[in-house]
PDB file of C-alpha atoms in Angstrom:
ATOM      1  CA  MET A   1     -98.279  21.596  74.118  1.00  0.00           C
ATOM      2  CA  ALA A   2     -99.365  18.623  76.191  1.00  0.00           C
ATOM      3  CA  ASN A   3     -97.042  15.738  75.496  1.00  0.00           C
ATOM      4  CA  GLN A   4     -99.689  13.120  74.884  1.00  0.00           C
ATOM      5  CA  GLN A   5     -99.121   9.552  73.771  1.00  0.00           C
ATOM      6  CA  ILE A   6    -100.212   9.216  70.181  1.00  0.00           C
ATOM      7  CA  ASN A   7    -101.279   6.055  68.480  1.00  0.00           C
ATOM      8  CA  SER A   8    -102.104   5.973  64.803  1.00  0.00           C
ATOM      9  CA  GLY A   9    -101.593   2.230  64.498  1.00  0.00           C
ATOM     10  CA  ASN A  10     -98.547   2.820  62.309  1.00  0.00           C
ATOM     11  CA  PRO A  11     -95.321   2.834  64.402  1.00  0.00           C
ATOM     12  CA  ARG A  12     -93.261   4.603  61.725  1.00  0.00           C
ATOM     13  CA  VAL A  13     -95.721   7.500  61.450  1.00  0.00           C
ATOM     14  CA  ASP A  14     -96.023   7.703  65.273  1.00  0.00           C
ATOM     15  CA  LEU A  15     -92.258   7.892  65.639  1.00  0.00           C
ATOM     16  CA  GLU A  16     -91.856  10.647  63.052  1.00  0.00           C
ATOM     17  CA  TYR A  17     -94.716  12.572  64.577  1.00  0.00           C
ATOM     18  CA  ARG A  18     -93.086  12.284  68.013  1.00  0.00           C
ATOM     19  CA  ARG A  19     -89.681  13.453  66.746  1.00  0.00           C
ATOM     20  CA  LYS A  20     -91.396  16.467  65.199  1.00  0.00           C
ATOM     21  CA  LYS A  21     -93.253  17.139  68.405  1.00  0.00           C
ATOM     22  CA  ASN A  22     -89.990  16.970  70.380  1.00  0.00           C
ATOM     23  CA  ALA A  23     -88.224  19.273  67.905  1.00  0.00           C
ATOM     24  CA  GLU A  24     -91.120  21.696  68.054  1.00  0.00           C
ATOM     25  CA  GLU A  25     -91.087  21.676  71.850  1.00  0.00           C
ATOM     26  CA  MET A  26     -87.331  22.301  71.829  1.00  0.00           C
ATOM     27  CA  ARG A  27     -87.982  25.472  69.773  1.00  0.00           C
ATOM     28  CA  TYR A  28     -90.405  26.647  72.429  1.00  0.00           C
ATOM     29  CA  GLN A  29     -87.756  26.002  75.020  1.00  0.00           C
ATOM     30  CA  VAL A  30     -85.279  28.166  73.172  1.00  0.00           C
ATOM     31  CA  VAL A  31     -87.880  30.906  72.842  1.00  0.00           C
ATOM     32  CA  SER A  32     -88.549  30.774  76.599  1.00  0.00           C
ATOM     33  CA  PHE A  33     -84.802  30.837  77.257  1.00  0.00           C
ATOM     34  CA  THR A  34     -84.480  34.000  75.127  1.00  0.00           C
ATOM     35  CA  LEU A  35     -87.325  35.572  77.111  1.00  0.00           C
ATOM     36  CA  MET A  36     -85.650  34.635  80.379  1.00  0.00           C
ATOM     37  CA  ILE A  37     -82.390  36.238  79.251  1.00  0.00           C
ATOM     38  CA  PHE A  38     -84.346  39.302  78.232  1.00  0.00           C
ATOM     39  CA  LEU A  39     -86.092  39.502  81.648  1.00  0.00           C
ATOM     40  CA  THR A  40     -82.747  39.152  83.409  1.00  0.00           C
ATOM     41  CA  LEU A  41     -81.256  41.961  81.311  1.00  0.00           C
ATOM     42  CA  VAL A  42     -84.227  44.214  82.120  1.00  0.00           C
ATOM     43  CA  ALA A  43     -83.913  43.488  85.837  1.00  0.00           C
ATOM     44  CA  PHE A  44     -80.154  44.248  85.874  1.00  0.00           C
ATOM     45  CA  ALA A  45     -80.714  47.358  83.760  1.00  0.00           C
ATOM     46  CA  ALA A  46     -83.405  48.615  86.183  1.00  0.00           C
ATOM     47  CA  VAL A  47     -80.847  48.457  88.938  1.00  0.00           C
ATOM     48  CA  ALA A  48     -77.840  49.719  86.925  1.00  0.00           C
ATOM     49  CA  ILE A  49     -79.632  52.772  85.483  1.00  0.00           C
ATOM     50  CA  GLU A  50     -79.734  55.607  87.996  1.00  0.00           C
ATOM     51  CA  GLY A  51     -82.931  57.539  88.429  1.00  0.00           C
ATOM     52  CA  PHE A  52     -85.460  54.964  89.466  1.00  0.00           C
ATOM     53  CA  THR A  53     -86.568  55.032  93.061  1.00  0.00           C
ATOM     54  CA  ALA A  54     -86.412  51.861  95.189  1.00  0.00           C
ATOM     55  CA  TRP A  55     -90.201  52.007  95.420  1.00  0.00           C
ATOM     56  CA  PHE A  56     -90.371  51.327  91.724  1.00  0.00           C
ATOM     57  CA  THR A  57     -87.315  49.079  91.249  1.00  0.00           C
ATOM     58  CA  VAL A  58     -87.909  46.565  94.063  1.00  0.00           C
ATOM     59  CA  PRO A  59     -91.501  45.506  93.139  1.00  0.00           C
ATOM     60  CA  PHE A  60     -90.553  45.603  89.467  1.00  0.00           C
ATOM     61  CA  ILE A  61     -87.585  43.242  89.717  1.00  0.00           C
ATOM     62  CA  ILE A  62     -89.529  40.902  92.023  1.00  0.00           C
ATOM     63  CA  LEU A  63     -92.305  40.732  89.426  1.00  0.00           C
ATOM     64  CA  LEU A  64     -89.723  39.947  86.730  1.00  0.00           C
ATOM     65  CA  ALA A  65     -88.287  37.191  88.899  1.00  0.00           C
ATOM     66  CA  PHE A  66     -91.692  35.576  89.317  1.00  0.00           C
ATOM     67  CA  VAL A  67     -92.358  35.729  85.571  1.00  0.00           C
ATOM     68  CA  GLN A  68     -88.974  34.144  84.885  1.00  0.00           C
ATOM     69  CA  VAL A  69     -89.577  31.364  87.434  1.00  0.00           C
ATOM     70  CA  VAL A  70     -92.917  30.621  85.766  1.00  0.00           C
ATOM     71  CA  PHE A  71     -91.047  30.089  82.486  1.00  0.00           C
ATOM     72  CA  GLN A  72     -88.520  27.926  84.234  1.00  0.00           C
ATOM     73  CA  LEU A  73     -91.200  25.735  85.976  1.00  0.00           C
ATOM     74  CA  PHE A  74     -93.706  25.423  83.127  1.00  0.00           C
ATOM     75  CA  TYR A  75     -91.328  25.083  80.202  1.00  0.00           C
ATOM     76  CA  PHE A  76     -87.907  23.927  81.396  1.00  0.00           C
ATOM     77  CA  MET A  77     -89.374  21.686  84.127  1.00  0.00           C
ATOM     78  CA  HIS A  78     -92.310  20.678  81.881  1.00  0.00           C
ATOM     79  CA  MET A  79     -95.040  21.613  84.376  1.00  0.00           C
ATOM     80  CA  SER A  80     -97.199  22.660  81.434  1.00  0.00           C
ATOM     81  CA  HIS A  81     -97.403  19.011  80.390  1.00  0.00           C
ATOM     82  CA  LYS A  82    -100.235  16.855  81.596  1.00  0.00           C
ATOM     83  CA  GLY A  83     -99.495  14.481  84.435  1.00  0.00           C
ATOM     84  CA  HIS A  84     -98.152  17.278  86.589  1.00  0.00           C
ATOM     85  CA  GLU A  85    -101.116  17.701  88.956  1.00  0.00           C
ATOM     86  CA  ALA A  86     -99.300  16.217  91.971  1.00  0.00           C
ATOM     87  CA  PRO A  87     -96.069  18.121  91.273  1.00  0.00           C
ATOM     88  CA  SER A  88     -98.095  21.345  91.080  1.00  0.00           C
ATOM     89  CA  LEU A  89     -99.777  20.555  94.396  1.00  0.00           C
ATOM     90  CA  PHE A  90     -96.393  19.888  96.055  1.00  0.00           C
ATOM     91  CA  LEU A  91     -94.624  22.884  94.628  1.00  0.00           C
ATOM     92  CA  PHE A  92     -97.367  25.424  95.127  1.00  0.00           C
ATOM     93  CA  SER A  93     -98.109  24.317  98.667  1.00  0.00           C
ATOM     94  CA  GLY A  94     -94.413  24.667  99.367  1.00  0.00           C
ATOM     95  CA  LEU A  95     -94.465  28.131  97.773  1.00  0.00           C
ATOM     96  CA  GLY A  96     -97.583  29.048  99.829  1.00  0.00           C
ATOM     97  CA  PHE A  97     -95.884  28.093 103.076  1.00  0.00           C
ATOM     98  CA  GLY A  98     -92.768  29.887 101.979  1.00  0.00           C
ATOM     99  CA  LEU A  99     -94.494  33.183 101.191  1.00  0.00           C
ATOM    100  CA  VAL A 100     -96.243  33.121 104.578  1.00  0.00           C
ATOM    101  CA  MET A 101     -92.860  32.548 106.183  1.00  0.00           C
ATOM    102  CA  VAL A 102     -91.293  35.453 104.332  1.00  0.00           C
ATOM    103  CA  LEU A 103     -94.194  37.672 105.327  1.00  0.00           C
ATOM    104  CA  ALA A 104     -94.045  36.617 108.949  1.00  0.00           C
ATOM    105  CA  PHE A 105     -90.261  37.069 109.290  1.00  0.00           C
ATOM    106  CA  MET A 106     -90.373  40.490 107.649  1.00  0.00           C
ATOM    107  CA  THR A 107     -93.053  41.747 109.933  1.00  0.00           C
ATOM    108  CA  ILE A 108     -92.239  40.233 113.332  1.00  0.00           C
ATOM    109  CA  VAL A 109     -88.452  40.090 113.386  1.00  0.00           C
ATOM    110  CA  TRP A 110     -86.627  43.261 114.417  1.00  0.00           C
ATOM    111  CA  TRP A 111     -83.184  43.960 115.697  1.00  0.00           C
TER     112      TRP A 111
ATOM    113  CA  MET B   1     -92.527  -1.983  79.985  1.00  0.00           C
ATOM    114  CA  HIS B   2     -89.910  -2.947  82.536  1.00  0.00           C
ATOM    115  CA  ALA B   3     -86.698  -1.219  83.424  1.00  0.00           C
ATOM    116  CA  GLU B   4     -84.126  -3.630  81.966  1.00  0.00           C
ATOM    117  CA  GLU B   5     -85.856  -4.115  78.630  1.00  0.00           C
ATOM    118  CA  LYS B   6     -83.556  -3.665  75.613  1.00  0.00           C
ATOM    119  CA  LEU B   7     -84.974  -0.866  73.549  1.00  0.00           C
ATOM    120  CA  THR B   8     -84.176   0.671  70.189  1.00  0.00           C
ATOM    121  CA  TYR B   9     -84.729   4.047  68.596  1.00  0.00           C
ATOM    122  CA  GLU B  10     -88.074   2.746  67.380  1.00  0.00           C
ATOM    123  CA  THR B  11     -89.357   1.166  70.601  1.00  0.00           C
ATOM    124  CA  TRP B  12     -88.155   3.950  72.981  1.00  0.00           C
ATOM    125  CA  PRO B  13     -91.296   5.336  74.681  1.00  0.00           C
ATOM    126  CA  ALA B  14     -92.452   8.978  74.385  1.00  0.00           C
ATOM    127  CA  GLU B  15     -92.097   9.628  78.111  1.00  0.00           C
ATOM    128  CA  PRO B  16     -89.214   7.432  79.248  1.00  0.00           C
ATOM    129  CA  GLU B  17     -89.139   9.309  82.544  1.00  0.00           C
ATOM    130  CA  LYS B  18     -92.546   7.942  83.469  1.00  0.00           C
ATOM    131  CA  SER B  19     -92.852   4.614  81.662  1.00  0.00           C
ATOM    132  CA  THR B  20     -92.106   2.185  84.483  1.00  0.00           C
ATOM    133  CA  LEU B  21     -93.550   2.030  88.016  1.00  0.00           C
ATOM    134  CA  GLU B  22     -90.165   2.820  89.490  1.00  0.00           C
ATOM    135  CA  ALA B  23     -89.881   5.846  87.171  1.00  0.00           C
ATOM    136  CA  LYS B  24     -93.305   7.098  88.149  1.00  0.00           C
ATOM    137  CA  ASN B  25     -92.429   6.786  91.844  1.00  0.00           C
ATOM    138  CA  LYS B  26     -89.136   8.618  91.327  1.00  0.00           C
ATOM    139  CA  PHE B  27     -90.902  11.387  89.479  1.00  0.00           C
ATOM    140  CA  LEU B  28     -93.568  11.852  92.144  1.00  0.00           C
ATOM    141  CA  GLY B  29     -91.157  11.494  95.055  1.00  0.00           C
ATOM    142  CA  PHE B  30     -88.730  13.975  93.540  1.00  0.00           C
ATOM    143  CA  TRP B  31     -91.400  16.607  93.094  1.00  0.00           C
ATOM    144  CA  LEU B  32     -92.425  16.143  96.717  1.00  0.00           C
ATOM    145  CA  PHE B  33     -88.797  16.709  97.671  1.00  0.00           C
ATOM    146  CA  LEU B  34     -88.720  19.879  95.528  1.00  0.00           C
ATOM    147  CA  GLY B  35     -91.840  21.081  97.408  1.00  0.00           C
ATOM    148  CA  GLY B  36     -89.881  20.620 100.624  1.00  0.00           C
ATOM    149  CA  GLU B  37     -86.850  22.365  99.175  1.00  0.00           C
ATOM    150  CA  THR B  38     -89.084  25.325  98.311  1.00  0.00           C
ATOM    151  CA  VAL B  39     -90.074  25.650 101.998  1.00  0.00           C
ATOM    152  CA  LEU B  40     -86.451  25.290 103.058  1.00  0.00           C
ATOM    153  CA  PHE B  41     -85.157  28.004 100.759  1.00  0.00           C
ATOM    154  CA  ALA B  42     -88.142  30.230 101.587  1.00  0.00           C
ATOM    155  CA  SER B  43     -87.211  30.062 105.259  1.00  0.00           C
ATOM    156  CA  LEU B  44     -83.637  31.029 104.413  1.00  0.00           C
ATOM    157  CA  PHE B  45     -84.871  33.915 102.254  1.00  0.00           C
ATOM    158  CA  ALA B  46     -87.154  35.000 105.109  1.00  0.00           C
ATOM    159  CA  THR B  47     -84.197  34.950 107.544  1.00  0.00           C
ATOM    160  CA  TYR B  48     -82.013  36.880 105.114  1.00  0.00           C
ATOM    161  CA  LEU B  49     -84.666  39.536 104.510  1.00  0.00           C
ATOM    162  CA  ALA B  50     -85.224  39.926 108.253  1.00  0.00           C
ATOM    163  CA  LEU B  51     -81.497  40.213 109.017  1.00  0.00           C
ATOM    164  CA  LYS B  52     -80.272  42.111 105.945  1.00  0.00           C
ATOM    165  CA  ASP B  53     -77.813  44.864 106.879  1.00  0.00           C
ATOM    166  CA  LYS B  54     -78.169  44.051 110.576  1.00  0.00           C
ATOM    167  CA  VAL B  55     -74.594  44.692 111.725  1.00  0.00           C
ATOM    168  CA  PRO B  56     -73.248  45.464 115.164  1.00  0.00           C
ATOM    169  CA  SER B  57     -71.320  48.606 114.284  1.00  0.00           C
ATOM    170  CA  ALA B  58     -70.913  51.100 111.467  1.00  0.00           C
ATOM    171  CA  ASP B  59     -67.558  49.732 110.307  1.00  0.00           C
ATOM    172  CA  HIS B  60     -69.158  46.583 108.915  1.00  0.00           C
ATOM    173  CA  ALA B  61     -69.875  46.400 105.193  1.00  0.00           C
ATOM    174  CA  LEU B  62     -73.539  46.531 104.148  1.00  0.00           C
ATOM    175  CA  ALA B  63     -75.193  44.915 101.134  1.00  0.00           C
ATOM    176  CA  LYS B  64     -74.764  47.987  98.944  1.00  0.00           C
ATOM    177  CA  ASP B  65     -71.010  48.140  99.697  1.00  0.00           C
ATOM    178  CA  LEU B  66     -70.425  44.492  98.898  1.00  0.00           C
ATOM    179  CA  PHE B  67     -72.157  43.466  95.750  1.00  0.00           C
ATOM    180  CA  ASP B  68     -70.798  43.859  92.237  1.00  0.00           C
ATOM    181  CA  LEU B  69     -73.246  44.028  89.361  1.00  0.00           C
ATOM    182  CA  PRO B  70     -71.016  42.606  86.536  1.00  0.00           C
ATOM    183  CA  LEU B  71     -69.891  39.582  88.568  1.00  0.00           C
ATOM    184  CA  THR B  72     -73.483  38.695  89.508  1.00  0.00           C
ATOM    185  CA  PHE B  73     -74.567  39.166  85.934  1.00  0.00           C
ATOM    186  CA  VAL B  74     -71.927  36.791  84.559  1.00  0.00           C
ATOM    187  CA  ALA B  75     -72.778  34.171  87.198  1.00  0.00           C
ATOM    188  CA  THR B  76     -76.478  34.505  86.349  1.00  0.00           C
ATOM    189  CA  MET B  77     -75.853  34.035  82.668  1.00  0.00           C
ATOM    190  CA  LEU B  78     -73.700  30.949  83.324  1.00  0.00           C
ATOM    191  CA  LEU B  79     -76.379  29.283  85.453  1.00  0.00           C
ATOM    192  CA  LEU B  80     -79.255  30.319  83.172  1.00  0.00           C
ATOM    193  CA  THR B  81     -77.442  28.946  80.131  1.00  0.00           C
ATOM    194  CA  SER B  82     -76.648  25.713  81.965  1.00  0.00           C
ATOM    195  CA  SER B  83     -80.406  25.301  82.522  1.00  0.00           C
ATOM    196  CA  LEU B  84     -80.941  25.480  78.774  1.00  0.00           C
ATOM    197  CA  THR B  85     -78.153  23.024  78.002  1.00  0.00           C
ATOM    198  CA  SER B  86     -79.725  20.505  80.383  1.00  0.00           C
ATOM    199  CA  VAL B  87     -83.014  20.965  78.498  1.00  0.00           C
ATOM    200  CA  TYR B  88     -81.078  20.067  75.358  1.00  0.00           C
ATOM    201  CA  ALA B  89     -79.717  17.011  77.129  1.00  0.00           C
ATOM    202  CA  MET B  90     -83.250  15.863  78.030  1.00  0.00           C
ATOM    203  CA  TYR B  91     -84.345  16.536  74.418  1.00  0.00           C
ATOM    204  CA  HIS B  92     -81.755  14.005  73.229  1.00  0.00           C
ATOM    205  CA  MET B  93     -82.698  11.647  75.980  1.00  0.00           C
ATOM    206  CA  LYS B  94     -86.272  11.641  74.686  1.00  0.00           C
ATOM    207  CA  ASN B  95     -84.901  10.920  71.180  1.00  0.00           C
ATOM    208  CA  PHE B  96     -82.789   8.018  72.503  1.00  0.00           C
ATOM    209  CA  ASN B  97     -79.513   9.662  71.679  1.00  0.00           C
ATOM    210  CA  SER B  98     -77.220   8.834  74.522  1.00  0.00           C
ATOM    211  CA  GLN B  99     -74.093  10.440  73.108  1.00  0.00           C
ATOM    212  CA  LYS B 100     -75.634  13.810  72.471  1.00  0.00           C
ATOM    213  CA  MET B 101     -77.275  13.711  75.870  1.00  0.00           C
ATOM    214  CA  MET B 102     -73.848  13.079  77.427  1.00  0.00           C
ATOM    215  CA  LEU B 103     -72.351  15.974  75.407  1.00  0.00           C
ATOM    216  CA  TRP B 104     -74.977  18.462  76.603  1.00  0.00           C
ATOM    217  CA  LEU B 105     -74.741  17.219  80.171  1.00  0.00           C
ATOM    218  CA  GLY B 106     -71.003  17.747  79.915  1.00  0.00           C
ATOM    219  CA  ILE B 107     -71.548  21.379  78.792  1.00  0.00           C
ATOM    220  CA  THR B 108     -73.994  21.796  81.673  1.00  0.00           C
ATOM    221  CA  VAL B 109     -71.376  20.569  84.166  1.00  0.00           C
ATOM    222  CA  LEU B 110     -68.739  22.962  82.754  1.00  0.00           C
ATOM    223  CA  LEU B 111     -71.108  25.948  83.018  1.00  0.00           C
ATOM    224  CA  GLY B 112     -71.989  24.857  86.539  1.00  0.00           C
ATOM    225  CA  LEU B 113     -68.308  24.685  87.441  1.00  0.00           C
ATOM    226  CA  GLY B 114     -67.855  28.179  86.060  1.00  0.00           C
ATOM    227  CA  PHE B 115     -70.627  29.452  88.275  1.00  0.00           C
ATOM    228  CA  LEU B 116     -69.158  27.725  91.294  1.00  0.00           C
ATOM    229  CA  GLY B 117     -65.737  29.151  90.589  1.00  0.00           C
ATOM    230  CA  LEU B 118     -67.172  32.701  90.521  1.00  0.00           C
ATOM    231  CA  GLU B 119     -68.958  32.087  93.794  1.00  0.00           C
ATOM    232  CA  VAL B 120     -65.777  30.870  95.480  1.00  0.00           C
ATOM    233  CA  TYR B 121     -63.932  33.922  94.178  1.00  0.00           C
ATOM    234  CA  GLU B 122     -66.775  36.166  95.400  1.00  0.00           C
ATOM    235  CA  PHE B 123     -66.894  34.742  98.943  1.00  0.00           C
ATOM    236  CA  ASN B 124     -63.131  34.912  99.188  1.00  0.00           C
ATOM    237  CA  HIS B 125     -63.213  38.529  98.068  1.00  0.00           C
ATOM    238  CA  TYR B 126     -65.873  39.445 100.703  1.00  0.00           C
ATOM    239  CA  VAL B 127     -63.925  37.818 103.476  1.00  0.00           C
ATOM    240  CA  HIS B 128     -60.549  39.366 102.618  1.00  0.00           C
ATOM    241  CA  GLU B 129     -61.524  42.770 101.280  1.00  0.00           C
ATOM    242  CA  TYR B 130     -64.539  43.556 103.412  1.00  0.00           C
ATOM    243  CA  HIS B 131     -64.089  41.286 106.483  1.00  0.00           C
ATOM    244  CA  HIS B 132     -67.647  40.142 105.782  1.00  0.00           C
ATOM    245  CA  LYS B 133     -67.595  36.746 107.460  1.00  0.00           C
ATOM    246  CA  PHE B 134     -70.090  34.126 108.578  1.00  0.00           C
ATOM    247  CA  THR B 135     -69.599  35.071 112.237  1.00  0.00           C
ATOM    248  CA  SER B 136     -69.057  38.811 111.854  1.00  0.00           C
ATOM    249  CA  SER B 137     -72.729  39.805 111.972  1.00  0.00           C
ATOM    250  CA  ALA B 138     -76.316  38.591 111.738  1.00  0.00           C
ATOM    251  CA  PHE B 139     -76.201  39.892 108.161  1.00  0.00           C
ATOM    252  CA  GLY B 140     -73.101  37.813 107.401  1.00  0.00           C
ATOM    253  CA  SER B 141     -74.638  34.636 108.885  1.00  0.00           C
ATOM    254  CA  ALA B 142     -77.886  35.077 106.938  1.00  0.00           C
ATOM    255  CA  PHE B 143     -76.101  35.901 103.704  1.00  0.00           C
ATOM    256  CA  TYR B 144     -73.641  32.978 103.739  1.00  0.00           C
ATOM    257  CA  THR B 145     -76.305  30.540 104.853  1.00  0.00           C
ATOM    258  CA  LEU B 146     -78.669  31.429 102.028  1.00  0.00           C
ATOM    259  CA  VAL B 147     -76.159  31.854  99.206  1.00  0.00           C
ATOM    260  CA  GLY B 148     -73.849  29.155 100.538  1.00  0.00           C
ATOM    261  CA  PHE B 149     -76.731  26.678 100.710  1.00  0.00           C
ATOM    262  CA  HIS B 150     -77.467  27.382  97.126  1.00  0.00           C
ATOM    263  CA  GLY B 151     -73.796  26.902  96.275  1.00  0.00           C
ATOM    264  CA  ALA B 152     -73.903  23.563  98.118  1.00  0.00           C
ATOM    265  CA  HIS B 153     -76.827  22.571  95.956  1.00  0.00           C
ATOM    266  CA  VAL B 154     -74.902  23.469  92.860  1.00  0.00           C
ATOM    267  CA  THR B 155     -71.968  21.375  94.064  1.00  0.00           C
ATOM    268  CA  PHE B 156     -74.197  18.418  94.871  1.00  0.00           C
ATOM    269  CA  GLY B 157     -75.973  18.763  91.499  1.00  0.00           C
ATOM    270  CA  LEU B 158     -72.638  18.715  89.659  1.00  0.00           C
ATOM    271  CA  GLY B 159     -71.524  15.628  91.561  1.00  0.00           C
ATOM    272  CA  TRP B 160     -74.854  13.953  90.857  1.00  0.00           C
ATOM    273  CA  ILE B 161     -74.816  14.610  87.100  1.00  0.00           C
ATOM    274  CA  LEU B 162     -71.152  13.622  86.848  1.00  0.00           C
ATOM    275  CA  ALA B 163     -71.797  10.347  88.737  1.00  0.00           C
ATOM    276  CA  LEU B 164     -74.690   9.504  86.421  1.00  0.00           C
ATOM    277  CA  MET B 165     -72.563  10.338  83.374  1.00  0.00           C
ATOM    278  CA  ILE B 166     -69.667   8.184  84.486  1.00  0.00           C
ATOM    279  CA  ARG B 167     -71.838   5.288  85.632  1.00  0.00           C
ATOM    280  CA  ASN B 168     -73.858   5.189  82.388  1.00  0.00           C
ATOM    281  CA  TYR B 169     -71.294   6.244  79.848  1.00  0.00           C
ATOM    282  CA  LYS B 170     -70.870   2.844  78.165  1.00  0.00           C
ATOM    283  CA  ARG B 171     -74.284   1.473  78.997  1.00  0.00           C
ATOM    284  CA  GLY B 172     -76.361   3.790  76.837  1.00  0.00           C
ATOM    285  CA  LEU B 173     -79.925   4.680  77.701  1.00  0.00           C
ATOM    286  CA  ASN B 174     -82.535   2.350  79.117  1.00  0.00           C
ATOM    287  CA  LEU B 175     -85.680   2.751  81.153  1.00  0.00           C
ATOM    288  CA  TYR B 176     -83.732   2.233  84.349  1.00  0.00           C
ATOM    289  CA  ASN B 177     -81.356   5.175  83.939  1.00  0.00           C
ATOM    290  CA  ALA B 178     -83.454   7.564  81.803  1.00  0.00           C
ATOM    291  CA  PRO B 179     -85.632   8.584  84.816  1.00  0.00           C
ATOM    292  CA  LYS B 180     -82.479   9.181  86.795  1.00  0.00           C
ATOM    293  CA  PHE B 181     -81.174  11.624  84.240  1.00  0.00           C
ATOM    294  CA  TYR B 182     -84.578  13.299  84.054  1.00  0.00           C
ATOM    295  CA  VAL B 183     -84.786  13.767  87.790  1.00  0.00           C
ATOM    296  CA  ALA B 184     -81.211  15.111  87.955  1.00  0.00           C
ATOM    297  CA  SER B 185     -82.135  17.669  85.308  1.00  0.00           C
ATOM    298  CA  LEU B 186     -85.203  18.730  87.294  1.00  0.00           C
ATOM    299  CA  TYR B 187     -82.903  19.294  90.262  1.00  0.00           C
ATOM    300  CA  TRP B 188     -80.622  21.400  88.084  1.00  0.00           C
ATOM    301  CA  HIS B 189     -83.541  23.540  86.937  1.00  0.00           C
ATOM    302  CA  PHE B 190     -84.679  23.959  90.503  1.00  0.00           C
ATOM    303  CA  ILE B 191     -81.255  25.279  91.404  1.00  0.00           C
ATOM    304  CA  ASP B 192     -81.709  27.888  88.696  1.00  0.00           C
ATOM    305  CA  VAL B 193     -85.184  28.729  90.029  1.00  0.00           C
ATOM    306  CA  VAL B 194     -83.645  29.433  93.457  1.00  0.00           C
ATOM    307  CA  TRP B 195     -80.861  31.501  91.849  1.00  0.00           C
ATOM    308  CA  VAL B 196     -83.422  33.712  90.068  1.00  0.00           C
ATOM    309  CA  PHE B 197     -84.727  34.707  93.488  1.00  0.00           C
ATOM    310  CA  ILE B 198     -81.200  35.020  94.935  1.00  0.00           C
ATOM    311  CA  PHE B 199     -79.948  37.407  92.261  1.00  0.00           C
ATOM    312  CA  THR B 200     -83.136  39.419  92.578  1.00  0.00           C
ATOM    313  CA  VAL B 201     -83.646  39.497  96.349  1.00  0.00           C
ATOM    314  CA  VAL B 202     -80.055  39.369  97.565  1.00  0.00           C
ATOM    315  CA  TYR B 203     -77.960  41.054  94.852  1.00  0.00           C
ATOM    316  CA  LEU B 204     -80.226  43.428  92.922  1.00  0.00           C
ATOM    317  CA  MET B 205     -82.288  44.500  95.953  1.00  0.00           C
ATOM    318  CA  GLY B 206     -79.065  44.745  97.903  1.00  0.00           C
ATOM    319  CA  MET B 207     -77.680  47.223  95.411  1.00  0.00           C
ATOM    320  CA  VAL B 208     -80.896  49.276  95.382  1.00  0.00           C
ATOM    321  CA  GLY B 209     -80.507  49.705  99.131  1.00  0.00           C
TER     322      GLY B 209
END
């Protein structure tokens, strides 16, 4: 799905190819949106339906959130396209620092 | 290509958001900013998780007393859909269709306003019904800082997109403003990324207990 620059030497053909590519990518976006809605529904249902213990529900909904964020980043924010090496470095180092921070606060802060 | 070049449907580049030096710089700089925002929101999440339900006395409302599943669900759907509509806007930007881009951005703004309205209602409800205020407990401070900061981002994002729409309404697309629209849409998606964690960590986990 990399959005590469194409060059056949014929501008008309290139243009049509690109429009098709864009339309095809938009279909993928709609599919990922549908999946995101589905993941959201599952997460809300897991909480709404009685009978699951917190030991199951909490890790489960956090996992769903991470999956949904991957869709958001890689499809909606185009991180699956090439030319996103630096953005990946920035975002994932931010996320790395962030996770350490969450871990630290949850273990050393008490009231 | 340079920013002020007059372009047509045929000469519009495949990646207008990265086709000039200025655009490339914007793109890179904005992602660096989003990396920083990730750290910022992570620290607010860390604070919230550490201080969740930490209240001075038993008469204070806890997370499980406050949150309402249907309201959070509607807000989530509004924001998630607005993320898709801004993808549609960028699709039309790539196809050099300024009017359709504006239409989808307009829908995005309306959905964002709906979300913001629900949040205002929600905060108002907590303050008046539950006396859950910013200064009433460590839990209150952490909650309003995290969720309120996200709400402030939504507000800023709406102002940003609206400003771009008004400024460029009659100009149409060029390589000067296309990267601006692209970056604003990245910001909007990022707001949705943060919301995914907020509805999971704050609301759903809050209701689980």
